[in-house]
Amino acid sequence: MNRRRFLGIGASVLGAGALAAVAVPSAAWLLAEGRPGRLLSSELDLPEAFQVPLPVPAVLQPVRTDGTNDYYEITQKVAELEILPGVKTEAWTYGGSYPGPTVVTRSGRAAVIKHRNELPVASVVHLHGGHTPADSDGYPVDLLLPVGSSGAAASMSPGSVSPGSMSPGTMDGMPGMRHAAGRNTVGERTHTYPGKQRAATLWYHDHRMGFTGPGVWRGLSGFHLVHDDEEGALPLPRGERDLPLMLADRSFAADGSFRYPSTDAALAVPGVTDDYMNGVLGDVILVNGAPWPRLDVDRAHYRLRLLNASNARLYRLELDPQPSGGDALVQIGSDGGLLAAPVAHDGIEIAPAERFDVVVDFSRYPPGTQVRLLNRFGSGRTAEVMRFDVSSRPVSDDARVPDKLSVMEELDASAAVTTRDFRFRRSRSDGWTINDDPYQPGRSLATPALGSVERWRFSTDVHHPVHLHLDHFQVIGRNGKDPGPWDAGWKDTVDLRPAEAVEVLVRFTDYAGTYMMHCHNLEHEDMAMMADFTVG
Ligand code: C2O
Ligand code: CU
Ligand code: CU
C-alpha cells in the first residue's frame, strides 16, 4: 500500500477532477445504492440455486457451568469444507465449520470463551454488539498468535506478521500502523463476556489489524445469541422456527479455494489490489455457508435473524411473491435487540454487520408456494438469496407478534454533554480515513466520560456502514431530517449513503478503556478507516 495506490484509485475510480472534491463523488456507480464495491468473479461453474438445504449452525455446548458463568472453548483451525456441491474449499474456521458454532447465552450470565489458535496466521476475535470490557473486546493489535509460535519472532513468518513486528518499509503509506505494539498472546486466549446486556443477535468474527477482510472472507464468523426474560415472555416463534440467517457473498478460485484480491497472497501486507479498494463483492450468495439454499417451511410464523456478514455487499431484501397486503417482513428487533413495537416492511436494506430480526408469517401464502428471498440491489445471480418452500401439511402455530415488544429506553438528546463530528472519507494519500487520518492504534479521536451521553455525527463521501464497539446507539436524524425506515431501535452499525450525515446518541456505560469505531466495509476497515475512542 503506497501513495501511488491511493492516487491510482482516485484517478481510475473518481476521475481526476473529483480528487479535489472528494465529498462529491462524480462517478455514477458510486451513487448506485447497492454498489459500494466491485464484483470479483468465480473461476468455476456456479451451482444452480435452491438445490442445497439450508444448514443451521450447531449450538456450542459449554464445557462447564457454575452459578454465574458458562465456559466455552473454540479452536480456530483450517478445515476442508464442501460449500459448493462437489467442490472442496479450505476455510479458516471457528471449530471446523462455517459459520462457526452458535453461542447461546442468557442475559446476566457471563460467557467465558477460550479461543485456541491452530490457524497458520495470527487472529483476533471480537464479539460484535457485545457489551464487553476492553481487555476482552478484541482490540485489533492484541494478537492471538498460533499455537507453538514463540512470541514476536514467530509473527515474522509470512502470513502471520503482526503490525508491531513489521519493518517500517512494509507499512509505507499507512503511517501509524508501523509502531503498534499489541498485547500478544501465544496459543490460547480467554475472553469474558459479562452478559450485562439485553437479548440480541450478536456475532463474533476475526478483527486482526489489516486483515479482517481476508480473515472473515475465509470463514471466521459465527452467531452469538443472547436471550432474556423479557424476550422469553413473548409469544414469538421458537425452536426450529427461530432461525439465524448469515448472509455472505464469496468468490471461488478454479481449485475451489476462496478467491480474494489481496495485495499480497501471503498476507504479510494488508489491503487489496487497486480495483477492489472500494470493497470486494462475491458472485456466490451464501446463507449459513450454503449457496442459494432452500428451506421447507410450515404455514406458520418464523423468526428470521438476518445478519449481513458480507465484507462490502449491501442487500435490499424482499420476499417474492409478496403476500397479498404486503408488509411481509415484520421487524421485531435490530442490532441491539427488541424494538419497542414491531415495524412492518416490504423490503429491508441491510449493510455489512447489521442485523434485522424479522417475523414472517408463511400462512399468508397458499400451500406449495415457492417464496424467494431476493436481493433487489443485486443483478443476475446475486439478485437471489434463498427460497422458502411452503408446505401443505396442517400445523399448529401459537406464535404471533404482539403490538408491544419491549420496554426500550429512549435516550434524550438534551442529555448529550458533547457533540462530536466524524468524517468518513478517502484521502489522496492515506487511503480510507476518519477525520482525515488513517488508523493509528493508541491515538484516541474521542474521550467520552463513563456514564455520559454524547451526540455523534457521522458524514461520508461514499457508502460507509459505521460501527461502534462497547455500546449500542440510537439514530436521531439523517441529513437533518428524521431517521430512515431501517434505523429503529438500538443499533451498533448504521449505514450512511453517499454524501449523507447521520446523528446518533450514545451512552458509554460500565467499562472504561479503549474501544474501536470503524467502517464495517472490511476493505475500508483494513485500509485504515478505523479509530480508537477511550472511555474514562
Ligand atoms: Cu464487527 Cu469492530 O467489528
Ligand atoms: Cu464490533
Ligand atoms: Cu467505508
PDB file of N, CA and C in Angstrom, residues 258-295:
ATOM      1  N   PHE A 258     -11.257 -20.090  -1.636  1.00  0.00           N
ATOM      2  CA  PHE A 258     -11.852 -18.757  -1.667  1.00  0.00           C
ATOM      3  C   PHE A 258     -10.948 -17.845  -2.487  1.00  0.00           C
ATOM      4  N   ARG A 259     -11.549 -17.093  -3.361  1.00  0.00           N
ATOM      5  CA  ARG A 259     -10.789 -16.129  -4.155  1.00  0.00           C
ATOM      6  C   ARG A 259     -10.927 -14.757  -3.501  1.00  0.00           C
ATOM      7  N   TYR A 260      -9.806 -14.074  -3.284  1.00  0.00           N
ATOM      8  CA  TYR A 260      -9.825 -12.761  -2.641  1.00  0.00           C
ATOM      9  C   TYR A 260      -8.644 -11.964  -3.163  1.00  0.00           C
ATOM     10  N   PRO A 261      -8.846 -10.698  -3.535  1.00  0.00           N
ATOM     11  CA  PRO A 261      -7.788  -9.954  -4.234  1.00  0.00           C
ATOM     12  C   PRO A 261      -6.777  -9.267  -3.311  1.00  0.00           C
ATOM     13  N   SER A 262      -6.170 -10.029  -2.385  1.00  0.00           N
ATOM     14  CA  SER A 262      -5.175  -9.424  -1.502  1.00  0.00           C
ATOM     15  C   SER A 262      -4.023  -8.849  -2.303  1.00  0.00           C
ATOM     16  N   THR A 263      -3.483  -7.756  -1.831  1.00  0.00           N
ATOM     17  CA  THR A 263      -2.270  -7.175  -2.408  1.00  0.00           C
ATOM     18  C   THR A 263      -1.157  -8.206  -2.385  1.00  0.00           C
ATOM     19  N   ASP A 264      -1.113  -8.945  -1.267  1.00  0.00           N
ATOM     20  CA  ASP A 264      -0.028  -9.878  -1.023  1.00  0.00           C
ATOM     21  C   ASP A 264      -0.654 -11.226  -0.643  1.00  0.00           C
ATOM     22  N   ALA A 265      -0.481 -12.213  -1.506  1.00  0.00           N
ATOM     23  CA  ALA A 265      -1.115 -13.513  -1.276  1.00  0.00           C
ATOM     24  C   ALA A 265      -0.692 -14.128   0.052  1.00  0.00           C
ATOM     25  N   ALA A 266       0.510 -13.825   0.506  1.00  0.00           N
ATOM     26  CA  ALA A 266       1.000 -14.384   1.773  1.00  0.00           C
ATOM     27  C   ALA A 266       0.432 -13.636   2.973  1.00  0.00           C
ATOM     28  N   LEU A 267      -0.336 -12.600   2.708  1.00  0.00           N
ATOM     29  CA  LEU A 267      -0.934 -11.784   3.769  1.00  0.00           C
ATOM     30  C   LEU A 267       0.097 -11.216   4.738  1.00  0.00           C
ATOM     31  N   ALA A 268       1.218 -10.775   4.189  1.00  0.00           N
ATOM     32  CA  ALA A 268       2.162 -10.056   5.033  1.00  0.00           C
ATOM     33  C   ALA A 268       1.894  -8.561   4.943  1.00  0.00           C
ATOM     34  N   VAL A 269       1.302  -8.134   3.846  1.00  0.00           N
ATOM     35  CA  VAL A 269       0.972  -6.720   3.654  1.00  0.00           C
ATOM     36  C   VAL A 269      -0.548  -6.611   3.545  1.00  0.00           C
ATOM     37  N   PRO A 270      -1.154  -5.721   4.323  1.00  0.00           N
ATOM     38  CA  PRO A 270      -2.613  -5.617   4.271  1.00  0.00           C
ATOM     39  C   PRO A 270      -3.112  -4.959   2.993  1.00  0.00           C
ATOM     40  N   GLY A 271      -4.401  -5.114   2.753  1.00  0.00           N
ATOM     41  CA  GLY A 271      -5.042  -4.391   1.662  1.00  0.00           C
ATOM     42  C   GLY A 271      -5.308  -5.260   0.452  1.00  0.00           C
ATOM     43  N   VAL A 272      -6.112  -4.719  -0.444  1.00  0.00           N
ATOM     44  CA  VAL A 272      -6.478  -5.401  -1.682  1.00  0.00           C
ATOM     45  C   VAL A 272      -5.934  -4.592  -2.859  1.00  0.00           C
ATOM     46  N   THR A 273      -5.956  -5.236  -4.019  1.00  0.00           N
ATOM     47  CA  THR A 273      -5.440  -4.554  -5.207  1.00  0.00           C
ATOM     48  C   THR A 273      -6.322  -3.347  -5.553  1.00  0.00           C
ATOM     49  N   ASP A 274      -5.749  -2.453  -6.301  1.00  0.00           N
ATOM     50  CA  ASP A 274      -6.375  -1.150  -6.567  1.00  0.00           C
ATOM     51  C   ASP A 274      -7.855  -1.228  -6.939  1.00  0.00           C
ATOM     52  N   ASP A 275      -8.194  -2.145  -7.833  1.00  0.00           N
ATOM     53  CA  ASP A 275      -9.556  -2.216  -8.346  1.00  0.00           C
ATOM     54  C   ASP A 275     -10.594  -2.480  -7.260  1.00  0.00           C
ATOM     55  N   TYR A 276     -10.156  -3.102  -6.170  1.00  0.00           N
ATOM     56  CA  TYR A 276     -11.099  -3.558  -5.146  1.00  0.00           C
ATOM     57  C   TYR A 276     -11.061  -2.708  -3.886  1.00  0.00           C
ATOM     58  N   MET A 277     -10.414  -1.575  -3.986  1.00  0.00           N
ATOM     59  CA  MET A 277     -10.249  -0.748  -2.799  1.00  0.00           C
ATOM     60  C   MET A 277     -11.589  -0.295  -2.199  1.00  0.00           C
ATOM     61  N   ASN A 278     -12.600  -0.196  -3.037  1.00  0.00           N
ATOM     62  CA  ASN A 278     -13.909   0.221  -2.512  1.00  0.00           C
ATOM     63  C   ASN A 278     -14.737  -0.961  -1.999  1.00  0.00           C
ATOM     64  N   GLY A 279     -14.129  -2.142  -1.952  1.00  0.00           N
ATOM     65  CA  GLY A 279     -14.851  -3.273  -1.395  1.00  0.00           C
ATOM     66  C   GLY A 279     -14.892  -4.439  -2.364  1.00  0.00           C
ATOM     67  N   VAL A 280     -14.890  -5.665  -1.795  1.00  0.00           N
ATOM     68  CA  VAL A 280     -14.902  -6.880  -2.602  1.00  0.00           C
ATOM     69  C   VAL A 280     -16.305  -7.487  -2.572  1.00  0.00           C
ATOM     70  N   LEU A 281     -16.886  -7.695  -3.743  1.00  0.00           N
ATOM     71  CA  LEU A 281     -18.198  -8.333  -3.852  1.00  0.00           C
ATOM     72  C   LEU A 281     -18.019  -9.707  -4.473  1.00  0.00           C
ATOM     73  N   GLY A 282     -18.587 -10.741  -3.826  1.00  0.00           N
ATOM     74  CA  GLY A 282     -18.539 -12.078  -4.400  1.00  0.00           C
ATOM     75  C   GLY A 282     -19.713 -12.314  -5.330  1.00  0.00           C
ATOM     76  N   ASP A 283     -19.607 -13.377  -6.149  1.00  0.00           N
ATOM     77  CA  ASP A 283     -20.711 -13.679  -7.067  1.00  0.00           C
ATOM     78  C   ASP A 283     -21.536 -14.886  -6.621  1.00  0.00           C
ATOM     79  N   VAL A 284     -21.207 -15.433  -5.437  1.00  0.00           N
ATOM     80  CA  VAL A 284     -21.998 -16.519  -4.854  1.00  0.00           C
ATOM     81  C   VAL A 284     -22.621 -15.997  -3.559  1.00  0.00           C
ATOM     82  N   ILE A 285     -23.939 -16.152  -3.434  1.00  0.00           N
ATOM     83  CA  ILE A 285     -24.587 -15.721  -2.198  1.00  0.00           C
ATOM     84  C   ILE A 285     -24.763 -16.942  -1.296  1.00  0.00           C
ATOM     85  N   LEU A 286     -24.144 -16.867  -0.116  1.00  0.00           N
ATOM     86  CA  LEU A 286     -24.238 -17.951   0.864  1.00  0.00           C
ATOM     87  C   LEU A 286     -25.182 -17.540   1.991  1.00  0.00           C
ATOM     88  N   VAL A 287     -25.984 -18.500   2.435  1.00  0.00           N
ATOM     89  CA  VAL A 287     -26.761 -18.305   3.660  1.00  0.00           C
ATOM     90  C   VAL A 287     -26.363 -19.436   4.599  1.00  0.00           C
ATOM     91  N   ASN A 288     -25.867 -19.084   5.764  1.00  0.00           N
ATOM     92  CA  ASN A 288     -25.310 -20.071   6.705  1.00  0.00           C
ATOM     93  C   ASN A 288     -24.305 -20.985   5.998  1.00  0.00           C
ATOM     94  N   GLY A 289     -23.555 -20.424   5.093  1.00  0.00           N
ATOM     95  CA  GLY A 289     -22.481 -21.169   4.442  1.00  0.00           C
ATOM     96  C   GLY A 289     -22.901 -22.007   3.254  1.00  0.00           C
ATOM     97  N   ALA A 290     -24.168 -21.938   2.841  1.00  0.00           N
ATOM     98  CA  ALA A 290     -24.622 -22.734   1.690  1.00  0.00           C
ATOM     99  C   ALA A 290     -25.053 -21.804   0.560  1.00  0.00           C
ATOM    100  N   PRO A 291     -24.721 -22.183  -0.687  1.00  0.00           N
ATOM    101  CA  PRO A 291     -25.061 -21.315  -1.813  1.00  0.00           C
ATOM    102  C   PRO A 291     -26.549 -21.366  -2.138  1.00  0.00           C
ATOM    103  N   TRP A 292     -27.187 -20.204  -2.157  1.00  0.00           N
ATOM    104  CA  TRP A 292     -28.605 -20.077  -2.539  1.00  0.00           C
ATOM    105  C   TRP A 292     -29.428 -21.255  -2.009  1.00  0.00           C
ATOM    106  N   PRO A 293     -29.481 -21.468  -0.695  1.00  0.00           N
ATOM    107  CA  PRO A 293     -30.154 -22.669  -0.171  1.00  0.00           C
ATOM    108  C   PRO A 293     -31.675 -22.571  -0.240  1.00  0.00           C
ATOM    109  N   ARG A 294     -32.313 -23.700   0.088  1.00  0.00           N
ATOM    110  CA  ARG A 294     -33.770 -23.721   0.189  1.00  0.00           C
ATOM    111  C   ARG A 294     -34.162 -24.321   1.533  1.00  0.00           C
ATOM    112  N   LEU A 295     -35.339 -23.952   1.977  1.00  0.00           N
ATOM    113  CA  LEU A 295     -35.835 -24.446   3.263  1.00  0.00           C
ATOM    114  C   LEU A 295     -37.324 -24.742   3.138  1.00  0.00           C
TER     115      LEU A 295
END
